[in-house]
CSV table of C-alpha atoms in Angstrom, one decimal:
chain,number,residue,atom,x,y,z
A,111,MET,CA,-93.2,27.2,-27.2
A,112,GLY,CA,-92.1,27.8,-23.6
A,113,GLU,CA,-91.8,31.3,-22.1
A,114,GLN,CA,-88.4,32.9,-22.5
A,115,VAL,CA,-86.5,33.1,-19.2
A,116,SER,CA,-84.7,36.4,-18.5
A,117,ALA,CA,-81.1,36.5,-17.4
A,118,ALA,CA,-82.1,37.9,-14.1
A,119,ALA,CA,-84.4,35.0,-13.4
A,120,LEU,CA,-81.8,32.5,-14.5
A,121,ILE,CA,-79.2,34.1,-12.2
A,122,ARG,CA,-81.7,33.9,-9.3
A,123,SER,CA,-82.6,30.3,-9.9
A,124,GLN,CA,-79.0,29.1,-10.5
A,125,LEU,CA,-77.7,30.9,-7.4
A,126,ARG,CA,-80.3,29.0,-5.2
A,127,ARG,CA,-79.6,25.8,-7.1
A,128,ALA,CA,-75.9,26.0,-6.5
A,129,ARG,CA,-76.3,26.9,-2.8
A,130,VAL,CA,-78.7,23.9,-2.2
A,131,ALA,CA,-76.5,21.5,-4.2
A,132,ALA,CA,-73.5,22.6,-2.0
A,133,GLY,CA,-75.6,21.8,1.1
A,134,LEU,CA,-75.4,25.4,2.4
A,135,SER,CA,-78.1,27.2,4.3
A,136,GLN,CA,-78.6,30.9,3.5
A,137,GLU,CA,-76.9,31.8,6.7
A,138,GLU,CA,-73.8,29.6,6.0
A,139,TYR,CA,-73.6,30.8,2.4
A,140,GLY,CA,-73.9,34.4,3.6
A,141,ARG,CA,-70.9,33.9,5.9
A,142,ARG,CA,-68.8,32.5,3.0
A,143,ILE,CA,-69.4,35.4,0.7
A,144,HIS,CA,-69.6,38.0,3.5
A,145,TYR,CA,-73.2,39.1,2.8
A,146,SER,CA,-76.1,39.1,5.2
A,147,THR,CA,-78.7,36.3,5.3
A,148,SER,CA,-81.4,38.8,4.5
A,149,LEU,CA,-79.7,39.9,1.3
A,150,ILE,CA,-79.2,36.2,0.2
A,151,SER,CA,-82.9,35.7,0.8
A,152,ALA,CA,-83.9,38.9,-1.1
A,153,VAL,CA,-81.7,38.0,-4.1
A,154,GLU,CA,-83.1,34.4,-4.3
A,155,LEU,CA,-86.7,35.8,-4.1
A,156,GLY,CA,-86.1,38.4,-6.7
A,157,ASN,CA,-86.5,41.3,-4.3
A,158,ALA,CA,-82.9,42.5,-4.7
A,159,THR,CA,-80.5,42.7,-7.6
A,160,PRO,CA,-77.1,41.1,-7.0
A,161,LYS,CA,-74.2,43.4,-7.6
A,162,LEU,CA,-71.1,42.5,-9.5
A,163,ASP,CA,-69.0,41.8,-6.3
A,164,PHE,CA,-71.8,39.5,-5.0
A,165,LEU,CA,-71.7,37.5,-8.2
A,166,LYS,CA,-67.9,37.3,-8.3
A,167,ARG,CA,-67.9,35.9,-4.8
A,168,ALA,CA,-70.6,33.4,-5.8
A,169,ASP,CA,-68.4,32.3,-8.7
A,170,ASP,CA,-65.5,31.8,-6.4
A,171,VAL,CA,-67.4,29.8,-3.8
A,172,PHE,CA,-69.1,27.5,-6.3
A,173,ASP,CA,-66.0,27.4,-8.7
A,174,THR,CA,-68.2,28.2,-11.7
A,175,GLY,CA,-65.5,29.5,-14.0
A,176,GLY,CA,-67.2,33.0,-14.0
A,177,LEU,CA,-70.7,31.8,-14.9
A,178,PHE,CA,-72.7,34.3,-12.8
A,179,VAL,CA,-70.7,37.3,-13.9
A,180,ALA,CA,-71.2,36.2,-17.5
A,181,LEU,CA,-74.9,35.9,-16.9
A,182,ARG,CA,-74.9,39.4,-15.5
A,183,GLU,CA,-73.3,40.6,-18.7
A,184,LEU,CA,-76.0,38.8,-20.7
A,185,GLY,CA,-78.7,40.5,-18.6
A,186,ARG,CA,-77.1,43.9,-19.1
A,187,ARG,CA,-77.2,43.4,-22.9
A,188,GLU,CA,-80.9,42.3,-22.7
A,189,ARG,CA,-81.7,45.7,-21.3
A,190,GLU,CA,-80.1,47.5,-24.2
A,191,PRO,CA,-82.3,48.7,-27.1
A,192,VAL,CA,-81.6,46.9,-30.3
A,193,TRP,CA,-80.9,50.2,-32.2
A,194,PHE,CA,-78.3,51.2,-29.5
A,195,ARG,CA,-76.3,48.0,-29.4
A,196,PRO,CA,-74.0,48.7,-32.4
A,197,TRP,CA,-72.9,51.9,-30.8
A,198,LEU,CA,-72.4,50.3,-27.4
A,199,GLU,CA,-70.1,47.7,-28.9
A,200,ALA,CA,-68.1,50.5,-30.5
A,201,GLU,CA,-68.0,52.5,-27.3
A,202,ARG,CA,-66.7,49.5,-25.3
A,203,GLU,CA,-63.9,49.1,-27.8
A,204,ALA,CA,-63.0,52.8,-28.2
A,205,THR,CA,-59.7,54.2,-27.1
A,206,GLN,CA,-61.0,57.8,-27.5
A,207,LEU,CA,-64.5,59.2,-27.0
A,208,ARG,CA,-65.6,62.8,-27.8
A,209,CYS,CA,-69.1,63.9,-26.9
A,210,PHE,CA,-71.1,67.1,-27.1
A,211,ALA,CA,-74.1,67.7,-24.9
A,212,ALA,CA,-76.3,70.8,-25.3
A,213,MET,CA,-79.3,70.2,-23.0
A,214,MET,CA,-78.1,67.9,-20.3
A,215,VAL,CA,-75.0,66.2,-18.9
A,216,PRO,CA,-73.9,63.3,-21.2
A,217,GLY,CA,-74.9,59.8,-20.2
A,218,LEU,CA,-71.3,58.6,-19.4
A,219,LEU,CA,-71.0,61.3,-16.7
A,220,GLN,CA,-74.5,61.1,-15.2
A,221,THR,CA,-75.3,60.2,-11.6
A,222,ALA,CA,-78.0,57.6,-10.9
A,223,ASP,CA,-80.4,60.3,-9.5
A,224,TYR,CA,-79.8,62.6,-12.5
A,225,ALA,CA,-80.4,59.7,-15.0
A,226,ARG,CA,-83.5,58.7,-13.1
A,227,ALA,CA,-84.9,62.3,-13.3
A,228,VAL,CA,-84.2,62.4,-17.1
A,229,PHE,CA,-85.9,59.0,-17.7
A,230,ARG,CA,-88.9,60.0,-15.6
A,231,LEU,CA,-89.6,62.8,-18.1
A,232,ASP,CA,-91.1,60.0,-20.4
A,233,PRO,CA,-94.6,59.3,-19.0
A,234,THR,CA,-94.8,56.0,-20.9
A,235,LEU,CA,-92.0,54.4,-18.8
A,236,THR,CA,-93.0,52.4,-15.7
A,237,PRO,CA,-91.1,52.8,-12.5
A,238,ASP,CA,-89.5,49.4,-13.0
A,239,ARG,CA,-88.5,50.2,-16.5
A,240,VAL,CA,-86.9,53.5,-15.3
A,241,GLU,CA,-84.8,51.6,-12.8
A,242,GLU,CA,-83.7,49.1,-15.5
A,243,MET,CA,-82.6,52.0,-17.7
A,244,VAL,CA,-80.8,53.6,-14.8
A,245,THR,CA,-78.9,50.4,-14.1
A,246,ALA,CA,-78.1,50.0,-17.8
A,247,ARG,CA,-76.7,53.6,-17.9
A,248,LEU,CA,-74.5,53.0,-14.8
A,249,ASP,CA,-73.3,49.7,-16.3
A,250,ARG,CA,-72.4,51.6,-19.5
A,251,GLN,CA,-70.1,53.9,-17.4
A,252,ALA,CA,-68.0,50.9,-16.3
A,253,ILE,CA,-65.7,51.5,-19.3
A,254,LEU,CA,-64.3,54.6,-17.5
A,255,ASP,CA,-63.2,52.4,-14.5
A,256,ARG,CA,-61.3,49.8,-16.5
A,257,GLU,CA,-57.5,49.5,-16.1
A,258,ASP,CA,-57.2,50.8,-19.7
A,259,PRO,CA,-60.1,53.3,-20.0
A,260,PRO,CA,-60.7,55.3,-23.1
A,261,HIS,CA,-59.9,59.0,-22.9
A,262,LEU,CA,-63.2,60.8,-22.8
A,263,THR,CA,-63.4,64.5,-23.8
A,264,ALA,CA,-66.8,66.1,-23.2
A,265,VAL,CA,-68.0,69.5,-24.3
A,266,ILE,CA,-71.1,70.6,-22.4
A,267,ASP,CA,-73.2,73.7,-23.0
A,268,GLU,CA,-73.2,75.9,-19.9
A,269,SER,CA,-77.0,76.1,-20.0
A,270,ALA,CA,-77.2,72.4,-19.2
A,271,LEU,CA,-75.2,73.0,-16.0
A,272,ARG,CA,-77.6,75.8,-14.9
A,273,ARG,CA,-80.9,73.9,-15.3
A,274,PHE,CA,-81.9,74.0,-11.7
A,275,GLY,CA,-85.5,73.2,-10.9
A,276,VAL,CA,-87.7,73.8,-7.9
A,277,ASP,CA,-87.9,70.0,-7.3
A,278,GLY,CA,-84.6,69.1,-8.9
A,279,THR,CA,-82.0,71.3,-7.2
A,280,ASP,CA,-80.5,68.5,-5.1
A,281,VAL,CA,-80.3,66.3,-8.1
A,282,LEU,CA,-78.4,68.9,-10.2
A,283,VAL,CA,-76.1,69.8,-7.2
A,284,GLY,CA,-75.2,66.1,-6.8
A,285,GLN,CA,-74.7,65.9,-10.6
A,286,LEU,CA,-72.3,68.9,-10.7
A,287,ARG,CA,-70.3,67.5,-7.8
A,288,HIS,CA,-70.0,64.2,-9.6
A,289,LEU,CA,-69.0,66.1,-12.8
A,290,LEU,CA,-66.2,67.9,-11.0
A,291,ALA,CA,-64.9,64.6,-9.6
A,292,CYS,CA,-65.0,63.1,-13.2
A,293,ALA,CA,-63.3,66.2,-14.6
A,294,ARG,CA,-60.3,65.7,-12.3
A,295,ARG,CA,-59.7,62.1,-13.5
A,296,PRO,CA,-56.6,61.8,-15.7
A,297,HIS,CA,-58.5,60.2,-18.6
A,298,VAL,CA,-61.6,62.5,-18.5
A,299,SER,CA,-61.6,66.1,-19.9
A,300,VAL,CA,-64.6,68.3,-19.4
A,301,HIS,CA,-65.0,71.6,-21.2
A,302,VAL,CA,-67.8,74.0,-20.8
A,303,LEU,CA,-69.1,75.9,-23.8
A,304,PRO,CA,-69.9,79.4,-22.4
A,305,GLN,CA,-73.4,80.8,-22.7
A,306,GLY,CA,-72.1,83.8,-24.6
A,307,THR,CA,-70.8,81.7,-27.5
A,308,GLY,CA,-73.9,82.5,-29.6
A,309,LEU,CA,-74.9,80.3,-32.5
A,310,HIS,CA,-72.8,77.2,-32.9
A,311,PRO,CA,-73.0,73.8,-34.7
A,312,GLY,CA,-73.9,72.0,-31.5
A,313,LEU,CA,-77.4,73.6,-31.7
A,314,LEU,CA,-78.1,71.0,-34.4
A,315,GLY,CA,-78.0,68.3,-31.7
A,316,PRO,CA,-75.9,66.2,-29.3
A,317,PHE,CA,-73.5,63.5,-30.6
A,318,ILE,CA,-70.7,61.3,-29.4
A,319,LEU,CA,-67.7,60.0,-31.4
A,320,GLY,CA,-65.6,56.9,-30.7
A,321,CYS,CA,-62.2,56.0,-32.1
A,322,SER,CA,-61.1,52.4,-32.1
A,323,ALA,CA,-57.6,51.0,-31.7
A,324,ASP,CA,-57.1,50.9,-35.5
A,325,GLY,CA,-58.0,54.6,-35.9
A,326,GLY,CA,-61.5,54.1,-37.3
A,327,TRP,CA,-64.2,56.4,-36.1
A,328,MET,CA,-67.9,55.9,-35.5
A,329,ALA,CA,-70.6,58.2,-34.1
A,330,PHE,CA,-74.0,58.2,-32.4
A,331,LEU,CA,-76.7,60.8,-32.7
A,332,ASP,CA,-79.4,61.1,-30.0
A,333,ASN,CA,-82.9,62.1,-30.8
A,334,GLN,CA,-86.3,62.1,-29.1
A,335,ILE,CA,-87.3,58.5,-29.8
A,336,GLY,CA,-84.0,56.7,-30.1
A,337,GLY,CA,-80.8,57.4,-32.0
A,338,THR,CA,-78.8,56.8,-35.1
A,339,VAL,CA,-75.4,55.2,-35.6
A,340,VAL,CA,-73.2,57.0,-38.1
A,341,ASP,CA,-70.4,55.0,-39.6
A,342,ASP,CA,-70.1,56.3,-43.2
A,343,VAL,CA,-67.0,58.3,-44.0
A,344,ASP,CA,-68.8,61.5,-45.0
A,345,GLY,CA,-71.1,61.5,-42.0
A,346,VAL,CA,-68.2,60.9,-39.5
A,347,ALA,CA,-66.1,63.6,-41.2
A,348,THR,CA,-68.9,66.1,-40.8
A,349,LEU,CA,-69.2,65.4,-37.1
A,350,LEU,CA,-65.5,65.5,-36.6
A,351,GLY,CA,-65.5,68.9,-38.1
A,352,ARG,CA,-68.3,70.1,-35.9
A,353,TRP,CA,-66.5,68.7,-32.9
A,354,GLU,CA,-63.3,70.7,-33.7
A,355,SER,CA,-65.4,73.8,-33.9
A,356,LEU,CA,-67.2,73.2,-30.6
A,357,ARG,CA,-64.0,72.2,-28.8
A,358,SER,CA,-62.2,75.4,-30.0
A,359,ASP,CA,-65.0,77.6,-28.6
A,360,ALA,CA,-65.2,75.8,-25.3
A,361,LEU,CA,-63.2,76.8,-22.2
A,362,PRO,CA,-59.9,75.1,-21.3
A,363,ARG,CA,-60.0,72.3,-18.8
A,364,GLN,CA,-59.1,74.2,-15.6
A,365,GLN,CA,-61.3,77.2,-16.5
A,366,SER,CA,-64.2,74.8,-17.1
A,367,ILE,CA,-63.7,73.3,-13.6
A,368,GLY,CA,-63.6,76.7,-12.2
A,369,LEU,CA,-66.9,77.7,-13.9
A,370,ILE,CA,-68.6,74.5,-12.6
A,371,GLU,CA,-67.4,75.3,-9.1
A,372,GLU,CA,-68.8,78.9,-9.5
A,373,ILE,CA,-72.2,77.6,-10.6
A,374,LEU,CA,-72.3,75.3,-7.5
A,375,LYS,CA,-71.4,78.0,-5.0
A,376,PRO,CA,-74.9,79.4,-4.3
A,377,TRP,CA,-76.2,75.9,-3.8
A,378,THR,CA,-73.6,74.6,-1.4
């Protein structure tokens, strides 16, 4: 049985094949898609990952009918853990998302540097695997940039926003600035759960809920080694109840933005 070819390797080989078949040098091809010859070479050698815009332009030049963009989507799904895929499908179809995060900023609102710092906490992950996971996380966030994005409401424990470290101050400052930018988007609501709240149901763990166009709900629970999809009626009802409790204890939207700005002040 032959060795399985990854989507990334397939994209790389087919980009070169299409360029050669069209009789284009790397320099000529670069001019057509408005990218440098050095980047064309790096992509074909596997030393650079082509971005979405790069692949869209390649599809246009070679009239592929969207082949390269489709292969990129296939590659993105290859990087997703099998246990996470059912939730990701639900997340992509959701019209509403509600998430609670106790210890860190939720994945849909993370910067690349913050996500990278989180993934590096696992000593079993190689640098290459960390970068793959960062890319997958940023790809996941693309749902918030669609023409018809879901409305995301996030409740974040204040302690997660004050987790400054000696080596991670710049990372968290950048993350909080990004969080403020997200919180001002019309389809994103960020609410901070104040430190003085005391005991609350969110201490039992983070979760995210998604509602589909037909009104059905599904949830996902994070844990140390993976996660669990919750789609049974009783489980979802329990999490919806806990969500309502957390949301009622959290600060209103504008007060939350003000608190994040206050947390940032000493570091800017």
